[in-house]
PDB file of C-alpha atoms in Angstrom:
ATOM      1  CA  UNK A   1      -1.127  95.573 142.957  1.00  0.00           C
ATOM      2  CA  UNK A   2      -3.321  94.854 146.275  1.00  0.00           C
ATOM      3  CA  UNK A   3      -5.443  91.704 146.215  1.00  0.00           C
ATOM      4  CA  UNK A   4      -9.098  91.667 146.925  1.00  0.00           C
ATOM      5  CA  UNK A   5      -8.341  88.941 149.492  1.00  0.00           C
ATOM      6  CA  UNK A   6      -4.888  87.494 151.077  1.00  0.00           C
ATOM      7  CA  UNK A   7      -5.152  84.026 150.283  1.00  0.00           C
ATOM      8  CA  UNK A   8      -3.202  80.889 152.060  1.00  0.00           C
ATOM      9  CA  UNK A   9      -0.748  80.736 149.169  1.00  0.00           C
ATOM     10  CA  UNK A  10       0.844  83.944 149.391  1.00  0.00           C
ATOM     11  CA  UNK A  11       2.082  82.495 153.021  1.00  0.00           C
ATOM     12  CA  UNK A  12       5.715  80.937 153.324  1.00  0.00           C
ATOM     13  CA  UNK A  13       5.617  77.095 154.345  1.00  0.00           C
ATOM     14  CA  UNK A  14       6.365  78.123 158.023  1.00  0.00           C
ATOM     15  CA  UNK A  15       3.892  80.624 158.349  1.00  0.00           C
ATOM     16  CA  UNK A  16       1.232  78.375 159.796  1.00  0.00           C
ATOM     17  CA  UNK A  17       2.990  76.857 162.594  1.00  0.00           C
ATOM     18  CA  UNK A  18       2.085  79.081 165.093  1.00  0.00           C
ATOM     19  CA  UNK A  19      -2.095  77.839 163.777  1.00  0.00           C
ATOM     20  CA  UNK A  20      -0.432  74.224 163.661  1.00  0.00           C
ATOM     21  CA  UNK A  21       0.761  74.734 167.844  1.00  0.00           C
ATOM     22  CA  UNK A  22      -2.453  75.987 168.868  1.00  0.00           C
ATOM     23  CA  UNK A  23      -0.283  79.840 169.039  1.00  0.00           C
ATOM     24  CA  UNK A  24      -3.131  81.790 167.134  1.00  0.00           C
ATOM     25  CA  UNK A  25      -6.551  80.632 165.158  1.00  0.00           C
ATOM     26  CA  UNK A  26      -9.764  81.056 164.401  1.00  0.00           C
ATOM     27  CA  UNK A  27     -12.385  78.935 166.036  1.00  0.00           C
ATOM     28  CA  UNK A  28     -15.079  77.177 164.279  1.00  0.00           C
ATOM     29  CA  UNK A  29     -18.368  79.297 165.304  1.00  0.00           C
ATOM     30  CA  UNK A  30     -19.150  82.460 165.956  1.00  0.00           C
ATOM     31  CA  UNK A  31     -20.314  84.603 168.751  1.00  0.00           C
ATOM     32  CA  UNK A  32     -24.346  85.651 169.323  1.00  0.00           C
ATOM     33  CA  UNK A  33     -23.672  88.603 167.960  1.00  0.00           C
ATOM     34  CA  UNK A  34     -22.346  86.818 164.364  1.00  0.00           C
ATOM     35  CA  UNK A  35     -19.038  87.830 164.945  1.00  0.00           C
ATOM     36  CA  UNK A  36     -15.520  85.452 164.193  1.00  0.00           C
ATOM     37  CA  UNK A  37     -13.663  84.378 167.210  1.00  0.00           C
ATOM     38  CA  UNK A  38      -9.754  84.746 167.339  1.00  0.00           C
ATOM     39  CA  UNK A  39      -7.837  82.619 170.068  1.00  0.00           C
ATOM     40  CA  UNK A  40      -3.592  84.123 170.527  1.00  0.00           C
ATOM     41  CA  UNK A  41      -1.825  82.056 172.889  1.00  0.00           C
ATOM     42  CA  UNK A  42       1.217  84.324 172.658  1.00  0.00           C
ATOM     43  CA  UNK A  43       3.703  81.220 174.599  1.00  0.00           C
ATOM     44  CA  UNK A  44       2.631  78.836 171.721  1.00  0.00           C
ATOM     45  CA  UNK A  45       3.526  81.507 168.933  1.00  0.00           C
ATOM     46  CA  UNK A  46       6.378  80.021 166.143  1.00  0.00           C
ATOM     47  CA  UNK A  47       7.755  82.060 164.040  1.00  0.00           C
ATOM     48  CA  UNK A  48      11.384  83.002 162.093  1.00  0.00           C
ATOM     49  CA  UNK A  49      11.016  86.318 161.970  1.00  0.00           C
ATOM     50  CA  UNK A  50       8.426  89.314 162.876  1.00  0.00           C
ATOM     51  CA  UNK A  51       7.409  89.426 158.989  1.00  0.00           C
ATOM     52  CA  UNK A  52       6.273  85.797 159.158  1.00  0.00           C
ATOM     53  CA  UNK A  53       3.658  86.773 162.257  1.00  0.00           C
ATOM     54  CA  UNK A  54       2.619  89.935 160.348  1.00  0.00           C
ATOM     55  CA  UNK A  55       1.504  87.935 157.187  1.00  0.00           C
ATOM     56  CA  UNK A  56      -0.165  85.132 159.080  1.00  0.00           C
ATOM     57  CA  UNK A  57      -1.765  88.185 161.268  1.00  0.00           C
ATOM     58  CA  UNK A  58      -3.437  89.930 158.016  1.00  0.00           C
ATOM     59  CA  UNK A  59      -4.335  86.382 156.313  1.00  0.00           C
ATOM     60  CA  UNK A  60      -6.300  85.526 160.043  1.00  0.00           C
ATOM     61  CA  UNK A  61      -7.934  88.650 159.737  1.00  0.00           C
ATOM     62  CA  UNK A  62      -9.221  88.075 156.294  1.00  0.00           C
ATOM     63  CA  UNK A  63      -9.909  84.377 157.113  1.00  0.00           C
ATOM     64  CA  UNK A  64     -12.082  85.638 159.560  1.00  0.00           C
ATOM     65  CA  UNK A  65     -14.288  87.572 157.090  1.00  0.00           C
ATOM     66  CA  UNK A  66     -14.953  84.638 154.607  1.00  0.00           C
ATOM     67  CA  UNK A  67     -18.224  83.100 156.057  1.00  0.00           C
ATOM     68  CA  UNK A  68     -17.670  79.565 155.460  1.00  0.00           C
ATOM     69  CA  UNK A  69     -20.457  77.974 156.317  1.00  0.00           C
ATOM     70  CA  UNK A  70     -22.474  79.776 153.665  1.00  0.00           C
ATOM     71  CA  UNK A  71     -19.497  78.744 151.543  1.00  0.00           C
ATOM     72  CA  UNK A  72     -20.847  75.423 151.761  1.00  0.00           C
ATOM     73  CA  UNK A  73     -23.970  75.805 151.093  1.00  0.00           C
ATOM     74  CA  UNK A  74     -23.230  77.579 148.066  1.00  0.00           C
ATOM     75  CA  UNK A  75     -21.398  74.589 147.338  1.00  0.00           C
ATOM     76  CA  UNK A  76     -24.242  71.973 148.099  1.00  0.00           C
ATOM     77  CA  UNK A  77     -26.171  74.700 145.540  1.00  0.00           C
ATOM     78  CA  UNK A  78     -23.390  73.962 142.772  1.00  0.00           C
ATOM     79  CA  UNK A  79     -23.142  70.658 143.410  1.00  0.00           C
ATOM     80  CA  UNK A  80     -27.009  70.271 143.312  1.00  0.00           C
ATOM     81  CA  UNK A  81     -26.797  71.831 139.721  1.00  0.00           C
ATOM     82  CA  UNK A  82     -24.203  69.937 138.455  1.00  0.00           C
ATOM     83  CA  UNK A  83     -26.195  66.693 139.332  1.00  0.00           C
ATOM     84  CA  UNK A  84     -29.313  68.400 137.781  1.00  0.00           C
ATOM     85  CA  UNK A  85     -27.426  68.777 134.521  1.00  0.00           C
ATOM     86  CA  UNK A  86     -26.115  65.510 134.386  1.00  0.00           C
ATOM     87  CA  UNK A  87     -28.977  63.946 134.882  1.00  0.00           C
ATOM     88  CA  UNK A  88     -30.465  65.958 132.114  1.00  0.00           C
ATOM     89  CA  UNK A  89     -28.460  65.100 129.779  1.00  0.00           C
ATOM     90  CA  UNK A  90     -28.643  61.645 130.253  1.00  0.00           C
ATOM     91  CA  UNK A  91     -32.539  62.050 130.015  1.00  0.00           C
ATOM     92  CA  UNK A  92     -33.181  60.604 133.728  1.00  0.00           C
ATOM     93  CA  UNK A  93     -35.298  62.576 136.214  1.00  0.00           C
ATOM     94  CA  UNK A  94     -33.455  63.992 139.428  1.00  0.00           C
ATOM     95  CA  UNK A  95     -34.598  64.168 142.615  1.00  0.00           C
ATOM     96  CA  UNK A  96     -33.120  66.846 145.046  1.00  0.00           C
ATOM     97  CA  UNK A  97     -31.813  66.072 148.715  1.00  0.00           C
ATOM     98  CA  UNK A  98     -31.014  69.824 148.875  1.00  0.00           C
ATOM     99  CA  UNK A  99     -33.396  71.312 151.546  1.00  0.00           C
ATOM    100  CA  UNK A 100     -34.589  74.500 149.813  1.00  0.00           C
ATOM    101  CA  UNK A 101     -35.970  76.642 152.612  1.00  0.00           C
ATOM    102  CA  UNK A 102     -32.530  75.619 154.331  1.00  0.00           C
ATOM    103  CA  UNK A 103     -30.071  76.012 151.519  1.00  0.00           C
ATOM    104  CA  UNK A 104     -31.486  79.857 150.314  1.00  0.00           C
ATOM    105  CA  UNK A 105     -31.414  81.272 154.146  1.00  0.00           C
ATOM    106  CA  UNK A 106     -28.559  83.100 154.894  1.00  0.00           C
ATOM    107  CA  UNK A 107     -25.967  81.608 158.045  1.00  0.00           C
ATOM    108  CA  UNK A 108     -25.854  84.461 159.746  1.00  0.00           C
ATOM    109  CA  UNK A 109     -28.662  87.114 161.088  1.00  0.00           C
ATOM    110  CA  UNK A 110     -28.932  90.638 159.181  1.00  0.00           C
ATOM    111  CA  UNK A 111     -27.673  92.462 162.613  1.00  0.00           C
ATOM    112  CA  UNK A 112     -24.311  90.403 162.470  1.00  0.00           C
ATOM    113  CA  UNK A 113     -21.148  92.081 163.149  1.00  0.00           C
ATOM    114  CA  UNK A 114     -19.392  90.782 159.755  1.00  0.00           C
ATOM    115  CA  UNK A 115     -16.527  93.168 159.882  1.00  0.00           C
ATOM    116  CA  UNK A 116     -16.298  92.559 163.736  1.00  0.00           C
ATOM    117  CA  UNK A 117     -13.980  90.185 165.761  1.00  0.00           C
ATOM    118  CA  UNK A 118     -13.266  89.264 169.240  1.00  0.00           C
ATOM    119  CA  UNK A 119      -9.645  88.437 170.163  1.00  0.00           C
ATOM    120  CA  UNK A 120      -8.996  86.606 173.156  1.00  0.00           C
ATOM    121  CA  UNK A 121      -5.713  85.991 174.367  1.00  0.00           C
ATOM    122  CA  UNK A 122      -4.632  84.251 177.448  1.00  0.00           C
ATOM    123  CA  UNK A 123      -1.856  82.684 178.704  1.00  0.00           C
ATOM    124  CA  UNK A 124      -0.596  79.398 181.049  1.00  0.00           C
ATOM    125  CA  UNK A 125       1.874  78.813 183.286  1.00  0.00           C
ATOM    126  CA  UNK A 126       4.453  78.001 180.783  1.00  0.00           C
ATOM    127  CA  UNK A 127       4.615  82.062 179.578  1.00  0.00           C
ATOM    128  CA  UNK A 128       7.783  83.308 180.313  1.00  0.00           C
ATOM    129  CA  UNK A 129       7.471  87.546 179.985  1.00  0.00           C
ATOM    130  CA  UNK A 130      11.303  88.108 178.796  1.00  0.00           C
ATOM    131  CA  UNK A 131      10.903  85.031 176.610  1.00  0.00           C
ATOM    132  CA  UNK A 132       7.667  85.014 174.832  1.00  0.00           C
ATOM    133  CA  UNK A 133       7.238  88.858 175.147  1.00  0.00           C
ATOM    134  CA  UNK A 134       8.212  91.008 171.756  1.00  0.00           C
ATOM    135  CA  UNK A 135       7.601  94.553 172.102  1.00  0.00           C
ATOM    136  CA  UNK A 136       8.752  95.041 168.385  1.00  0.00           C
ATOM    137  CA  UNK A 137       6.101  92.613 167.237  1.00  0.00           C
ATOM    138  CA  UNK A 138       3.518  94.160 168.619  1.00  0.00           C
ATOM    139  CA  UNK A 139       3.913  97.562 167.460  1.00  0.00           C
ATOM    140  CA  UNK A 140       3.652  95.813 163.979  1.00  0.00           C
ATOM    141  CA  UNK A 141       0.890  93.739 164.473  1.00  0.00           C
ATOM    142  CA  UNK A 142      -0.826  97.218 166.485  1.00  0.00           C
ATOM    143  CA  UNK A 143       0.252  99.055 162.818  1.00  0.00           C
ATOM    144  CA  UNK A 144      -1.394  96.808 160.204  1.00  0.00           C
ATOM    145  CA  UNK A 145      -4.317  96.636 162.306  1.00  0.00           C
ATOM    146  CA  UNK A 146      -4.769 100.536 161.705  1.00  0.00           C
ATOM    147  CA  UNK A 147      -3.642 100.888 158.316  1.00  0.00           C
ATOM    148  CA  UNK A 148      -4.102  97.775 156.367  1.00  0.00           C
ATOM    149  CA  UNK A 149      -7.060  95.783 158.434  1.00  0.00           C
ATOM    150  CA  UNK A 150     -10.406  95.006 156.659  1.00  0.00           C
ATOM    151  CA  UNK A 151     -11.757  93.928 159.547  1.00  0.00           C
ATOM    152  CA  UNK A 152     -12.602  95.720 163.552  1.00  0.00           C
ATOM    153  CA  UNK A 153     -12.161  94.341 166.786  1.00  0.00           C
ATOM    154  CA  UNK A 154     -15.428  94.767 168.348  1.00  0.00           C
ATOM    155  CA  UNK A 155     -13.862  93.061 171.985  1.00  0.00           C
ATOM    156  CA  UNK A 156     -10.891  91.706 172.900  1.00  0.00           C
ATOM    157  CA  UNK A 157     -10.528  90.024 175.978  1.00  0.00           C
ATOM    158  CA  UNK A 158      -6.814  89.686 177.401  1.00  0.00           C
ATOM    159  CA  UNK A 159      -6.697  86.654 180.206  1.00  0.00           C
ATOM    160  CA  UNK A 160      -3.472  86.692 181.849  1.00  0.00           C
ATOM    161  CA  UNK A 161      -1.261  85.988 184.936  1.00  0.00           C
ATOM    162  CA  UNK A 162      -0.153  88.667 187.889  1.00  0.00           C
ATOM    163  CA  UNK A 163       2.838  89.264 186.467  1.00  0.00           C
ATOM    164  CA  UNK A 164       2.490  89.592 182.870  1.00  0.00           C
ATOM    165  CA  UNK A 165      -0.641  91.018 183.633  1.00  0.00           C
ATOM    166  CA  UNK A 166       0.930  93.758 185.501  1.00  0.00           C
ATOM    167  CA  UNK A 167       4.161  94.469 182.888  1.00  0.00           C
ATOM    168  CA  UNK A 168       2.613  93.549 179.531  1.00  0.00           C
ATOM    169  CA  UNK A 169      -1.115  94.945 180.052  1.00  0.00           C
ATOM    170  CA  UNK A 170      -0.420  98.239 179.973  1.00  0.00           C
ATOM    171  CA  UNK A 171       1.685  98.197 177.324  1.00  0.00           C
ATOM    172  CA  UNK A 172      -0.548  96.459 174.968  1.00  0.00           C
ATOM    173  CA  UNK A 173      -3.071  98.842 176.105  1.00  0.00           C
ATOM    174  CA  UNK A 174      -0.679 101.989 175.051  1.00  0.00           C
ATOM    175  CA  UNK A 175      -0.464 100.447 171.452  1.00  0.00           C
ATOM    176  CA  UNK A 176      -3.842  99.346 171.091  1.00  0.00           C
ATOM    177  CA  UNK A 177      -4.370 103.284 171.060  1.00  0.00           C
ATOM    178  CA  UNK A 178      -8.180 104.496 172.008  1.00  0.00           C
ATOM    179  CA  UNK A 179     -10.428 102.729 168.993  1.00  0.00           C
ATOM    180  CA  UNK A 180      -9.272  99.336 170.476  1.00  0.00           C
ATOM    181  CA  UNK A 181      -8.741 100.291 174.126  1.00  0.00           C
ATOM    182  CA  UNK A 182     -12.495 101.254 174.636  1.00  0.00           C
ATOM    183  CA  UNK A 183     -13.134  97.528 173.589  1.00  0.00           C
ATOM    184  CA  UNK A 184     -10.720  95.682 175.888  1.00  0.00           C
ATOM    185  CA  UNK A 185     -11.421  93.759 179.191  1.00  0.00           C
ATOM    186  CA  UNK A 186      -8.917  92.408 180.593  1.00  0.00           C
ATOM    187  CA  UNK A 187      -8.739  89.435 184.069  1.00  0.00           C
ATOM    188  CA  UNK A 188      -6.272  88.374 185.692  1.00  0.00           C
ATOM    189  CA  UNK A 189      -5.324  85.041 186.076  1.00  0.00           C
ATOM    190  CA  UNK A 190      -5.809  82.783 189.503  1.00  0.00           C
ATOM    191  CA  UNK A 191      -6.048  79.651 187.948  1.00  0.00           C
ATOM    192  CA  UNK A 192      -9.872  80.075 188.196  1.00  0.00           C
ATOM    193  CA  UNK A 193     -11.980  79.413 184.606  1.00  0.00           C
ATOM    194  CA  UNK A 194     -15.031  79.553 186.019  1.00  0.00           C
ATOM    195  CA  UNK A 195     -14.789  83.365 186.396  1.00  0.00           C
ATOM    196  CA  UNK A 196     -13.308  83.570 183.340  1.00  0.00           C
ATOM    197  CA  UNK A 197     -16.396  81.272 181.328  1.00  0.00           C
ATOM    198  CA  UNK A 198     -19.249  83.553 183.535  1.00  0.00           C
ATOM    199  CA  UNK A 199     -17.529  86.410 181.546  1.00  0.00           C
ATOM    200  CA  UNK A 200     -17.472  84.736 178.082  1.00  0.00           C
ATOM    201  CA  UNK A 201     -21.275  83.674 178.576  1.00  0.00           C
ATOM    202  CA  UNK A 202     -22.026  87.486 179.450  1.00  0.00           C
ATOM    203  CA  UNK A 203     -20.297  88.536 176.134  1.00  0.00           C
ATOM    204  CA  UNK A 204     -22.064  85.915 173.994  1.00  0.00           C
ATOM    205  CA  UNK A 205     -19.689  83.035 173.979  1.00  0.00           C
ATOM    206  CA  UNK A 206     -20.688  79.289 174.946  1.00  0.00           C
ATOM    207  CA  UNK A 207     -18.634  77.205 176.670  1.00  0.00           C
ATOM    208  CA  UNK A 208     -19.246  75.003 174.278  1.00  0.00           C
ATOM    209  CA  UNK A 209     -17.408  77.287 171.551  1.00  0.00           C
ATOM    210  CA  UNK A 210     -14.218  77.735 173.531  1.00  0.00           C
ATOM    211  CA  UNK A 211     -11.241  75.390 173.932  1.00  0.00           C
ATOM    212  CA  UNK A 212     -10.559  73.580 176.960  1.00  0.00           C
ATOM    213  CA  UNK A 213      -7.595  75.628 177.265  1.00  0.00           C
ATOM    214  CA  UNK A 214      -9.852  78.991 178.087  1.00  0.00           C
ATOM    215  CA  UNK A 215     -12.160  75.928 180.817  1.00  0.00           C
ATOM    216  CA  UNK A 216     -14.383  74.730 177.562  1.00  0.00           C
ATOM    217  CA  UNK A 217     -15.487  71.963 175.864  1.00  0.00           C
ATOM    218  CA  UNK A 218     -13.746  72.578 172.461  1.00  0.00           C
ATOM    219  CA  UNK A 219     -11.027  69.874 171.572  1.00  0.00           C
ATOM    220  CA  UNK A 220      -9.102  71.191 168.363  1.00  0.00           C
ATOM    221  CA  UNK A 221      -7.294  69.160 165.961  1.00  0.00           C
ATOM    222  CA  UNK A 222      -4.999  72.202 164.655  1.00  0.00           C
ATOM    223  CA  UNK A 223      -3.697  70.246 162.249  1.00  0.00           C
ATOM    224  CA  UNK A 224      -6.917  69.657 160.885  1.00  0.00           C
ATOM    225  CA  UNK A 225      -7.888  73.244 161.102  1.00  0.00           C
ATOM    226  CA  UNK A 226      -4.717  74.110 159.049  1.00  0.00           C
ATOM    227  CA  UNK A 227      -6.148  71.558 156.285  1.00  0.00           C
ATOM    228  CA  UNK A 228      -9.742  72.793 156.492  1.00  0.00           C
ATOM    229  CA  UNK A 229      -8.616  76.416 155.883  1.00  0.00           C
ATOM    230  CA  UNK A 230      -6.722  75.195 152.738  1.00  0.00           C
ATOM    231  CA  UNK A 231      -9.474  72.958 151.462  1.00  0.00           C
ATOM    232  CA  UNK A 232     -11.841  75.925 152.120  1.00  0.00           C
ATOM    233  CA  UNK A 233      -9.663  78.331 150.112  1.00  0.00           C
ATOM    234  CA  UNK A 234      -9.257  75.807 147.545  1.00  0.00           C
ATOM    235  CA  UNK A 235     -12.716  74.624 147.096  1.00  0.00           C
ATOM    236  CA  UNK A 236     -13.650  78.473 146.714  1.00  0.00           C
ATOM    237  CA  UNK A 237     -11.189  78.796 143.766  1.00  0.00           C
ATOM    238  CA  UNK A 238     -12.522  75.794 141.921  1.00  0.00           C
ATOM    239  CA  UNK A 239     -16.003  76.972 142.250  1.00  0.00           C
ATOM    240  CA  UNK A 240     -14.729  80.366 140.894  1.00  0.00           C
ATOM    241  CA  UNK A 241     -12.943  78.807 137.894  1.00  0.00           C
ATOM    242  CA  UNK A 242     -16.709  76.546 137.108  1.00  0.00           C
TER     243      UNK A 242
END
């Protein structure tokens, strides 16, 4: 039976490494426009077999749906009303540090893009186009995007060198078929971020939001970012089960 969400457990014990070496993930904020932010740094990708990418591919996308930081503040809300209670039934008065003009606004705009996402993917010197490329894996990855996706990639931004640029473009561009095509820019490479950051700024994206791998300010624990999506997913369940 299909889930309503893919959740971090159904994903075998290697299937975040490529998260854990920086490979593929999800950053923190979001664009102007309210829409998630997915970094692929196809060189950094680990993975056993193509199945392992595809589930860890479908779990990102539905990762990037769940609005977390409205997650917690529906948390702050629970916890708020747990303390309430308590404090009623031990007959003392409580006194709320919950902002409530902050805590019942919504995180993100009514015109945000939701079901939306921007990919980036770039590469660095150390991408080797006969190693790292896998022309197998992305005709699967191209194929659950169309069929099984709850999500839309509303730009996607491909950053790469002169030669894979000129080999592995195209291709990409052939699978993408035209619903993602007419959404993809793509640069090439010359070692020059500030071209590449005056683009990201055009599209909505700070340099503050972006990792200093793509010339930002970003430093990313992606260890920590593996925990944080597990203690999200976590804390959601427990609040379910309350």
């Amino acid at each position: 039976a299909l889930k309503p969400r893919v959740s971090i457990h159904d994903l075998q014990d290697g299937d975040l490494d490529t998260v854990r070496n920086g490979g593929m993930f999800v950053l923190p904020s979001r664009d102007r426009s309210g829409r998630s932010m997915l970094i692929s740094n196809r060189e950094n990708w680990v993975y056993t077999d193509r199945q392992a990418m595809a589930r860890l591919w479908i779990y990102l996308g539905e990762y990037c749906l769940f609005d977390h930081k409205h997650h917690q503040q529906q948390q702050k809300h629970h916890h708020h009303n747990r303390e309430q209670q308590d404090c009623a039934a031990e007959g003392a008065d409580y006194h709320s540090t919950v902002d409530p003009a902050s805590s019942s606004a919504p995180y993100l705009p009514n015109n945000s893009q939701v079901r939306g996402i921007v990919c980036i993917l770039h590469d660095s010197s150390k991408y080797d186009l006969w190693k790292h490329h896998d022309r197998k894996l992305d005709k699967i990855l191209t194929d659950l995007y169309h069929k099984s996706m709850p999500l839309t990639v509303s730009c996607m931004h491909i950053w790469l060198k002169g030669m894979v640029w000129q080999i592995a473009v195209p291709f990409l561009l052939f699978l993408f078929g035209r619903e993602i095509r007419q959404h993809v820019q793509t640069y090439k490479h010359n070692n020059d971020k500030c071209i590449f950051i005056a683009a990201m700024k055009e599209q909505g994206i700070n340099t503050e939001d972006l990792p200093k791998a793509l010339g930002g300010d970003l430093v990313i624990d992606f260890q920590q970012v593996v925990e944080d999506m597990i203690n999200s997913e976590e804390d959601e369940f427990e609040t379910k089960a309350q």
